[in-house]
């Protein structure tokens, strides 16, 4: 079994290991099944993608899709979005992955402090989400883990919007006819894992003006089991593994 995890992390960034462990924990799998790929080295070749049972895309920490003009690897990944979602392998992309796919398919991503979300926020499932095979399994309102300043200002016309929050209209999407789901939130992160992740990047967030204080961020966390269950149902369902084993 191979789940290919596409990572946008600087060399030595502890979040790379943390991210891989988080996906393994939520999916109830040994880490050896989560195979990382460094996107800074360029997008994986088709042979690598087609050898995977599922493709996962995580966050980015120090990078933004708006850096594409200066970071060639980001432009390459954005340009590869349509091909990556057309090879017949199921894809689940969170945060940076969501944003890259939005841009890759012709949508728009912007940076705005008023749209930033750090911590745990409540989501509302859209009418389309209530009819979706995956999202109809969650409550009409549920909590999810976040850590972003970029946001989707406009979805590509081909995308179906599945959920929103008070600050952002577009928080999750799918592409009809494809086994592809994308979320602005991090279903791979538990409350505690997101607190740990926030501490890794808090200085960067503060310097950029996206958070005002440590206390303000660290007080804004709560459990989000339904969010994690979305990822687990999608991946384990396609792998034929059944429900995630209880810890």
PDB file of C-alpha atoms in Angstrom:
ATOM      1  CA  UNK A   1       0.000   0.000   0.000  1.00  0.00           C
ATOM      2  CA  UNK A   2       1.354   3.408  -0.963  1.00  0.00           C
ATOM      3  CA  UNK A   3      -0.070   6.827  -0.161  1.00  0.00           C
ATOM      4  CA  UNK A   4       2.023   9.479  -1.884  1.00  0.00           C
ATOM      5  CA  UNK A   5       2.250  12.632   0.258  1.00  0.00           C
ATOM      6  CA  UNK A   6       3.234  15.723  -1.741  1.00  0.00           C
ATOM      7  CA  UNK A   7       4.949  18.148   0.634  1.00  0.00           C
ATOM      8  CA  UNK A   8       5.828  21.835   0.241  1.00  0.00           C
ATOM      9  CA  UNK A   9       8.276  22.225   3.118  1.00  0.00           C
ATOM     10  CA  UNK A  10      11.754  23.697   3.440  1.00  0.00           C
ATOM     11  CA  UNK A  11      14.582  21.261   4.069  1.00  0.00           C
ATOM     12  CA  UNK A  12      14.804  20.599   7.786  1.00  0.00           C
ATOM     13  CA  UNK A  13      11.330  21.957   8.531  1.00  0.00           C
ATOM     14  CA  UNK A  14      10.041  19.827  11.455  1.00  0.00           C
ATOM     15  CA  UNK A  15       6.526  20.215  10.078  1.00  0.00           C
ATOM     16  CA  UNK A  16       7.399  17.767   7.277  1.00  0.00           C
ATOM     17  CA  UNK A  17       7.799  14.885   9.725  1.00  0.00           C
ATOM     18  CA  UNK A  18       4.897  16.189  11.807  1.00  0.00           C
ATOM     19  CA  UNK A  19       2.641  16.257   8.742  1.00  0.00           C
ATOM     20  CA  UNK A  20       3.462  12.709   7.713  1.00  0.00           C
ATOM     21  CA  UNK A  21       2.802  11.466  11.252  1.00  0.00           C
ATOM     22  CA  UNK A  22      -0.499  13.355  11.372  1.00  0.00           C
ATOM     23  CA  UNK A  23      -1.791  11.714   8.191  1.00  0.00           C
ATOM     24  CA  UNK A  24      -0.707   8.287   9.435  1.00  0.00           C
ATOM     25  CA  UNK A  25      -2.444   8.801  12.789  1.00  0.00           C
ATOM     26  CA  UNK A  26      -5.769   9.952  11.354  1.00  0.00           C
ATOM     27  CA  UNK A  27      -5.779   7.171   8.767  1.00  0.00           C
ATOM     28  CA  UNK A  28      -4.771   4.484  11.258  1.00  0.00           C
ATOM     29  CA  UNK A  29      -1.786   3.459   9.125  1.00  0.00           C
ATOM     30  CA  UNK A  30       1.888   2.825   9.752  1.00  0.00           C
ATOM     31  CA  UNK A  31       4.028   5.741   8.554  1.00  0.00           C
ATOM     32  CA  UNK A  32       5.828   3.473   6.096  1.00  0.00           C
ATOM     33  CA  UNK A  33       2.682   3.551   3.955  1.00  0.00           C
ATOM     34  CA  UNK A  34       2.834   7.368   3.757  1.00  0.00           C
ATOM     35  CA  UNK A  35       5.571   8.048   1.199  1.00  0.00           C
ATOM     36  CA  UNK A  36       6.716  11.707   1.112  1.00  0.00           C
ATOM     37  CA  UNK A  37       7.601  13.585  -2.070  1.00  0.00           C
ATOM     38  CA  UNK A  38       9.439  16.924  -1.882  1.00  0.00           C
ATOM     39  CA  UNK A  39       7.650  19.350  -4.208  1.00  0.00           C
ATOM     40  CA  UNK A  40      10.564  21.771  -4.013  1.00  0.00           C
ATOM     41  CA  UNK A  41      12.364  19.283  -6.267  1.00  0.00           C
ATOM     42  CA  UNK A  42       9.521  19.497  -8.775  1.00  0.00           C
ATOM     43  CA  UNK A  43       6.272  17.565  -9.276  1.00  0.00           C
ATOM     44  CA  UNK A  44       6.539  13.764  -9.259  1.00  0.00           C
ATOM     45  CA  UNK A  45       6.663  11.980 -12.614  1.00  0.00           C
ATOM     46  CA  UNK A  46       3.580  10.169 -13.843  1.00  0.00           C
ATOM     47  CA  UNK A  47       5.123   6.791 -12.985  1.00  0.00           C
ATOM     48  CA  UNK A  48       5.383   7.852  -9.340  1.00  0.00           C
ATOM     49  CA  UNK A  49       1.809   9.093  -9.279  1.00  0.00           C
ATOM     50  CA  UNK A  50       0.278   6.038 -10.934  1.00  0.00           C
ATOM     51  CA  UNK A  51       2.149   3.694  -8.588  1.00  0.00           C
ATOM     52  CA  UNK A  52       0.281   5.221  -5.629  1.00  0.00           C
ATOM     53  CA  UNK A  53      -3.012   3.962  -4.231  1.00  0.00           C
ATOM     54  CA  UNK A  54      -3.895   7.494  -3.158  1.00  0.00           C
ATOM     55  CA  UNK A  55      -2.321  10.954  -3.451  1.00  0.00           C
ATOM     56  CA  UNK A  56      -2.288  13.352  -0.500  1.00  0.00           C
ATOM     57  CA  UNK A  57      -1.277  17.009  -0.608  1.00  0.00           C
ATOM     58  CA  UNK A  58      -0.548  18.872   2.617  1.00  0.00           C
ATOM     59  CA  UNK A  59       0.238  22.397   3.745  1.00  0.00           C
ATOM     60  CA  UNK A  60       3.220  24.605   3.037  1.00  0.00           C
ATOM     61  CA  UNK A  61       4.264  26.584   6.111  1.00  0.00           C
ATOM     62  CA  UNK A  62       6.703  29.095   4.650  1.00  0.00           C
ATOM     63  CA  UNK A  63       5.272  29.168   1.122  1.00  0.00           C
ATOM     64  CA  UNK A  64       2.243  30.621  -0.628  1.00  0.00           C
ATOM     65  CA  UNK A  65       0.730  30.052  -4.063  1.00  0.00           C
ATOM     66  CA  UNK A  66       1.256  33.790  -4.573  1.00  0.00           C
ATOM     67  CA  UNK A  67       5.008  33.040  -4.585  1.00  0.00           C
ATOM     68  CA  UNK A  68       4.683  31.218  -7.917  1.00  0.00           C
ATOM     69  CA  UNK A  69       6.445  33.973  -9.855  1.00  0.00           C
ATOM     70  CA  UNK A  70       9.538  33.669  -7.644  1.00  0.00           C
ATOM     71  CA  UNK A  71       9.351  29.971  -6.805  1.00  0.00           C
ATOM     72  CA  UNK A  72       9.445  27.920  -9.990  1.00  0.00           C
ATOM     73  CA  UNK A  73       8.445  24.705  -8.253  1.00  0.00           C
ATOM     74  CA  UNK A  74       5.162  26.280  -7.122  1.00  0.00           C
ATOM     75  CA  UNK A  75       4.377  27.311 -10.695  1.00  0.00           C
ATOM     76  CA  UNK A  76       5.215  23.773 -11.848  1.00  0.00           C
ATOM     77  CA  UNK A  77       2.884  22.236  -9.283  1.00  0.00           C
ATOM     78  CA  UNK A  78       0.053  24.617 -10.134  1.00  0.00           C
ATOM     79  CA  UNK A  79       0.494  23.865 -13.838  1.00  0.00           C
ATOM     80  CA  UNK A  80       0.427  20.117 -13.102  1.00  0.00           C
ATOM     81  CA  UNK A  81      -2.877  20.278 -11.193  1.00  0.00           C
ATOM     82  CA  UNK A  82      -5.145  19.170 -14.037  1.00  0.00           C
ATOM     83  CA  UNK A  83      -2.868  16.286 -15.019  1.00  0.00           C
ATOM     84  CA  UNK A  84      -2.504  15.172 -11.403  1.00  0.00           C
ATOM     85  CA  UNK A  85      -6.270  14.919 -10.996  1.00  0.00           C
ATOM     86  CA  UNK A  86      -6.769  13.061 -14.282  1.00  0.00           C
ATOM     87  CA  UNK A  87      -4.658   9.932 -13.820  1.00  0.00           C
ATOM     88  CA  UNK A  88      -7.302   7.822 -12.088  1.00  0.00           C
ATOM     89  CA  UNK A  89      -5.750   7.874  -8.599  1.00  0.00           C
ATOM     90  CA  UNK A  90      -7.880   9.365  -5.781  1.00  0.00           C
ATOM     91  CA  UNK A  91      -6.585  12.704  -4.477  1.00  0.00           C
ATOM     92  CA  UNK A  92      -7.151  14.503  -1.169  1.00  0.00           C
ATOM     93  CA  UNK A  93      -5.534  17.929  -0.923  1.00  0.00           C
ATOM     94  CA  UNK A  94      -5.582  20.192   2.132  1.00  0.00           C
ATOM     95  CA  UNK A  95      -4.606  23.850   2.642  1.00  0.00           C
ATOM     96  CA  UNK A  96      -1.761  24.618   0.188  1.00  0.00           C
ATOM     97  CA  UNK A  97      -2.960  21.743  -1.987  1.00  0.00           C
ATOM     98  CA  UNK A  98      -6.476  23.196  -2.082  1.00  0.00           C
ATOM     99  CA  UNK A  99      -5.141  26.625  -3.026  1.00  0.00           C
ATOM    100  CA  UNK A 100      -2.808  25.283  -5.720  1.00  0.00           C
ATOM    101  CA  UNK A 101      -5.652  23.354  -7.347  1.00  0.00           C
ATOM    102  CA  UNK A 102      -7.918  26.408  -7.207  1.00  0.00           C
ATOM    103  CA  UNK A 103      -5.325  28.449  -9.123  1.00  0.00           C
ATOM    104  CA  UNK A 104      -4.404  25.549 -11.409  1.00  0.00           C
ATOM    105  CA  UNK A 105      -7.992  25.186 -12.599  1.00  0.00           C
ATOM    106  CA  UNK A 106      -8.497  28.904 -13.159  1.00  0.00           C
ATOM    107  CA  UNK A 107      -9.765  30.164  -9.805  1.00  0.00           C
ATOM    108  CA  UNK A 108      -8.292  32.940  -7.689  1.00  0.00           C
ATOM    109  CA  UNK A 109      -6.389  32.874  -4.375  1.00  0.00           C
ATOM    110  CA  UNK A 110      -5.586  36.043  -2.432  1.00  0.00           C
ATOM    111  CA  UNK A 111      -3.907  36.981   0.854  1.00  0.00           C
ATOM    112  CA  UNK A 112      -5.952  38.939   3.375  1.00  0.00           C
ATOM    113  CA  UNK A 113      -5.489  39.222   7.137  1.00  0.00           C
ATOM    114  CA  UNK A 114      -9.242  39.506   7.658  1.00  0.00           C
ATOM    115  CA  UNK A 115      -9.679  36.101   5.990  1.00  0.00           C
ATOM    116  CA  UNK A 116      -6.898  34.362   7.937  1.00  0.00           C
ATOM    117  CA  UNK A 117      -7.891  31.469  10.199  1.00  0.00           C
ATOM    118  CA  UNK A 118      -5.570  30.030  12.837  1.00  0.00           C
ATOM    119  CA  UNK A 119      -6.954  27.481  15.275  1.00  0.00           C
ATOM    120  CA  UNK A 120     -10.320  25.727  15.173  1.00  0.00           C
ATOM    121  CA  UNK A 121     -13.301  27.176  13.315  1.00  0.00           C
ATOM    122  CA  UNK A 122     -16.853  26.078  12.630  1.00  0.00           C
ATOM    123  CA  UNK A 123     -17.894  25.158   9.097  1.00  0.00           C
ATOM    124  CA  UNK A 124     -21.308  24.969   7.492  1.00  0.00           C
ATOM    125  CA  UNK A 125     -21.973  22.317   4.857  1.00  0.00           C
ATOM    126  CA  UNK A 126     -23.389  23.795   1.638  1.00  0.00           C
ATOM    127  CA  UNK A 127     -26.522  22.546  -0.126  1.00  0.00           C
ATOM    128  CA  UNK A 128     -24.269  20.774  -2.616  1.00  0.00           C
ATOM    129  CA  UNK A 129     -22.241  19.366   0.275  1.00  0.00           C
ATOM    130  CA  UNK A 130     -25.384  17.924   1.854  1.00  0.00           C
ATOM    131  CA  UNK A 131     -25.902  15.943  -1.368  1.00  0.00           C
ATOM    132  CA  UNK A 132     -22.249  14.933  -1.737  1.00  0.00           C
ATOM    133  CA  UNK A 133     -21.324  11.302  -1.072  1.00  0.00           C
ATOM    134  CA  UNK A 134     -18.602  12.276   1.424  1.00  0.00           C
ATOM    135  CA  UNK A 135     -19.805  15.491   3.059  1.00  0.00           C
ATOM    136  CA  UNK A 136     -23.393  14.372   3.617  1.00  0.00           C
ATOM    137  CA  UNK A 137     -22.025  12.068   6.333  1.00  0.00           C
ATOM    138  CA  UNK A 138     -21.049  14.990   8.594  1.00  0.00           C
ATOM    139  CA  UNK A 139     -23.313  17.257  10.631  1.00  0.00           C
ATOM    140  CA  UNK A 140     -24.584  20.436   8.931  1.00  0.00           C
ATOM    141  CA  UNK A 141     -22.105  22.312  11.146  1.00  0.00           C
ATOM    142  CA  UNK A 142     -18.785  20.902  12.275  1.00  0.00           C
ATOM    143  CA  UNK A 143     -15.376  22.056  13.501  1.00  0.00           C
ATOM    144  CA  UNK A 144     -12.069  21.855  11.636  1.00  0.00           C
ATOM    145  CA  UNK A 145      -8.421  22.808  12.155  1.00  0.00           C
ATOM    146  CA  UNK A 146      -6.928  25.756  10.276  1.00  0.00           C
ATOM    147  CA  UNK A 147      -3.674  27.601   9.702  1.00  0.00           C
ATOM    148  CA  UNK A 148      -3.811  29.907   6.668  1.00  0.00           C
ATOM    149  CA  UNK A 149      -3.712  33.518   5.496  1.00  0.00           C
ATOM    150  CA  UNK A 150      -4.258  32.835   1.784  1.00  0.00           C
ATOM    151  CA  UNK A 151      -7.860  32.117   0.844  1.00  0.00           C
ATOM    152  CA  UNK A 152      -9.888  31.152  -2.212  1.00  0.00           C
ATOM    153  CA  UNK A 153     -11.473  34.354  -3.508  1.00  0.00           C
ATOM    154  CA  UNK A 154     -13.083  32.576  -6.483  1.00  0.00           C
ATOM    155  CA  UNK A 155     -13.481  28.881  -7.245  1.00  0.00           C
ATOM    156  CA  UNK A 156     -12.950  27.469 -10.737  1.00  0.00           C
ATOM    157  CA  UNK A 157     -16.253  26.964 -12.556  1.00  0.00           C
ATOM    158  CA  UNK A 158     -15.730  23.205 -12.595  1.00  0.00           C
ATOM    159  CA  UNK A 159     -15.455  22.979  -8.781  1.00  0.00           C
ATOM    160  CA  UNK A 160     -18.413  22.294  -6.480  1.00  0.00           C
ATOM    161  CA  UNK A 161     -18.289  24.210  -3.196  1.00  0.00           C
ATOM    162  CA  UNK A 162     -18.974  21.928  -0.230  1.00  0.00           C
ATOM    163  CA  UNK A 163     -18.547  24.067   2.892  1.00  0.00           C
ATOM    164  CA  UNK A 164     -18.026  27.596   4.182  1.00  0.00           C
ATOM    165  CA  UNK A 165     -17.054  29.392   7.389  1.00  0.00           C
ATOM    166  CA  UNK A 166     -17.989  32.786   8.786  1.00  0.00           C
ATOM    167  CA  UNK A 167     -14.839  34.291   7.258  1.00  0.00           C
ATOM    168  CA  UNK A 168     -14.553  32.368   4.010  1.00  0.00           C
ATOM    169  CA  UNK A 169     -17.156  31.227   1.509  1.00  0.00           C
ATOM    170  CA  UNK A 170     -15.036  28.462  -0.012  1.00  0.00           C
ATOM    171  CA  UNK A 171     -13.623  25.902   2.423  1.00  0.00           C
ATOM    172  CA  UNK A 172     -13.906  22.616   0.550  1.00  0.00           C
ATOM    173  CA  UNK A 173     -14.528  21.464  -2.990  1.00  0.00           C
ATOM    174  CA  UNK A 174     -14.743  18.488  -5.279  1.00  0.00           C
ATOM    175  CA  UNK A 175     -14.648  17.995  -9.036  1.00  0.00           C
ATOM    176  CA  UNK A 176     -17.684  16.152 -10.440  1.00  0.00           C
ATOM    177  CA  UNK A 177     -16.763  12.839 -11.999  1.00  0.00           C
ATOM    178  CA  UNK A 178     -13.353  12.705 -10.312  1.00  0.00           C
ATOM    179  CA  UNK A 179     -12.234  11.112  -7.047  1.00  0.00           C
ATOM    180  CA  UNK A 180     -10.772  14.416  -5.901  1.00  0.00           C
ATOM    181  CA  UNK A 181     -11.491  16.356  -2.721  1.00  0.00           C
ATOM    182  CA  UNK A 182      -9.841  19.559  -1.543  1.00  0.00           C
ATOM    183  CA  UNK A 183     -10.154  21.368   1.783  1.00  0.00           C
ATOM    184  CA  UNK A 184      -8.821  24.692   3.032  1.00  0.00           C
ATOM    185  CA  UNK A 185      -8.779  23.139   6.490  1.00  0.00           C
ATOM    186  CA  UNK A 186      -6.508  20.387   7.805  1.00  0.00           C
ATOM    187  CA  UNK A 187      -8.511  17.178   8.430  1.00  0.00           C
ATOM    188  CA  UNK A 188      -5.227  15.387   9.144  1.00  0.00           C
ATOM    189  CA  UNK A 189      -4.698  17.499  12.284  1.00  0.00           C
ATOM    190  CA  UNK A 190      -6.209  16.888  15.693  1.00  0.00           C
ATOM    191  CA  UNK A 191      -6.599  19.758  18.142  1.00  0.00           C
ATOM    192  CA  UNK A 192      -3.296  18.909  19.818  1.00  0.00           C
ATOM    193  CA  UNK A 193      -1.482  18.413  16.508  1.00  0.00           C
ATOM    194  CA  UNK A 194      -2.685  21.805  15.284  1.00  0.00           C
ATOM    195  CA  UNK A 195      -1.488  23.460  18.496  1.00  0.00           C
ATOM    196  CA  UNK A 196       1.919  21.900  17.895  1.00  0.00           C
ATOM    197  CA  UNK A 197       1.897  23.067  14.273  1.00  0.00           C
ATOM    198  CA  UNK A 198       0.907  26.598  15.263  1.00  0.00           C
ATOM    199  CA  UNK A 199       3.881  26.849  17.608  1.00  0.00           C
ATOM    200  CA  UNK A 200       6.212  25.870  14.753  1.00  0.00           C
ATOM    201  CA  UNK A 201       5.113  28.830  12.631  1.00  0.00           C
ATOM    202  CA  UNK A 202       3.886  31.342  15.191  1.00  0.00           C
ATOM    203  CA  UNK A 203       6.858  33.695  14.801  1.00  0.00           C
ATOM    204  CA  UNK A 204       6.342  33.782  11.031  1.00  0.00           C
ATOM    205  CA  UNK A 205       2.619  34.427  11.447  1.00  0.00           C
ATOM    206  CA  UNK A 206       3.267  37.240  13.928  1.00  0.00           C
ATOM    207  CA  UNK A 207       5.952  38.900  11.798  1.00  0.00           C
ATOM    208  CA  UNK A 208       3.595  38.883   8.821  1.00  0.00           C
ATOM    209  CA  UNK A 209       0.869  40.453  10.950  1.00  0.00           C
ATOM    210  CA  UNK A 210      -1.551  37.541  10.629  1.00  0.00           C
ATOM    211  CA  UNK A 211      -1.806  36.957  14.395  1.00  0.00           C
ATOM    212  CA  UNK A 212      -1.610  39.462  17.216  1.00  0.00           C
ATOM    213  CA  UNK A 213      -0.499  37.357  20.161  1.00  0.00           C
ATOM    214  CA  UNK A 214       0.385  33.859  21.297  1.00  0.00           C
ATOM    215  CA  UNK A 215      -2.533  33.796  23.718  1.00  0.00           C
ATOM    216  CA  UNK A 216      -4.994  34.851  21.055  1.00  0.00           C
ATOM    217  CA  UNK A 217      -4.046  31.905  18.854  1.00  0.00           C
ATOM    218  CA  UNK A 218      -3.479  29.231  21.474  1.00  0.00           C
ATOM    219  CA  UNK A 219      -6.863  29.843  23.100  1.00  0.00           C
ATOM    220  CA  UNK A 220      -8.679  29.147  19.843  1.00  0.00           C
ATOM    221  CA  UNK A 221      -8.539  25.349  19.669  1.00  0.00           C
ATOM    222  CA  UNK A 222     -11.048  22.564  20.193  1.00  0.00           C
ATOM    223  CA  UNK A 223     -11.479  18.966  19.049  1.00  0.00           C
ATOM    224  CA  UNK A 224     -12.615  18.324  15.467  1.00  0.00           C
ATOM    225  CA  UNK A 225     -13.423  14.612  15.064  1.00  0.00           C
ATOM    226  CA  UNK A 226     -15.872  15.046  12.184  1.00  0.00           C
ATOM    227  CA  UNK A 227     -13.269  16.839  10.095  1.00  0.00           C
ATOM    228  CA  UNK A 228     -10.757  14.021  10.558  1.00  0.00           C
ATOM    229  CA  UNK A 229     -13.463  11.470   9.786  1.00  0.00           C
ATOM    230  CA  UNK A 230     -13.912  13.020   6.323  1.00  0.00           C
ATOM    231  CA  UNK A 231     -10.318  12.267   5.391  1.00  0.00           C
ATOM    232  CA  UNK A 232     -10.447   8.807   6.924  1.00  0.00           C
ATOM    233  CA  UNK A 233     -13.665   7.821   5.144  1.00  0.00           C
ATOM    234  CA  UNK A 234     -12.379   9.046   1.797  1.00  0.00           C
ATOM    235  CA  UNK A 235      -8.963   7.381   1.890  1.00  0.00           C
ATOM    236  CA  UNK A 236      -9.807   4.187   3.754  1.00  0.00           C
ATOM    237  CA  UNK A 237     -12.939   3.791   1.673  1.00  0.00           C
ATOM    238  CA  UNK A 238     -10.971   3.791  -1.574  1.00  0.00           C
ATOM    239  CA  UNK A 239      -8.372   1.471  -0.099  1.00  0.00           C
ATOM    240  CA  UNK A 240     -11.062  -0.940   1.086  1.00  0.00           C
ATOM    241  CA  UNK A 241      -9.850  -0.757   4.687  1.00  0.00           C
ATOM    242  CA  UNK A 242     -13.119   0.010   6.460  1.00  0.00           C
ATOM    243  CA  UNK A 243     -13.381   2.317   9.456  1.00  0.00           C
ATOM    244  CA  UNK A 244     -10.293   3.748  11.138  1.00  0.00           C
ATOM    245  CA  UNK A 245      -9.202   1.573  14.098  1.00  0.00           C
ATOM    246  CA  UNK A 246      -9.823   3.223  17.458  1.00  0.00           C
ATOM    247  CA  UNK A 247      -6.654   4.474  19.176  1.00  0.00           C
TER     248      UNK A 247
END
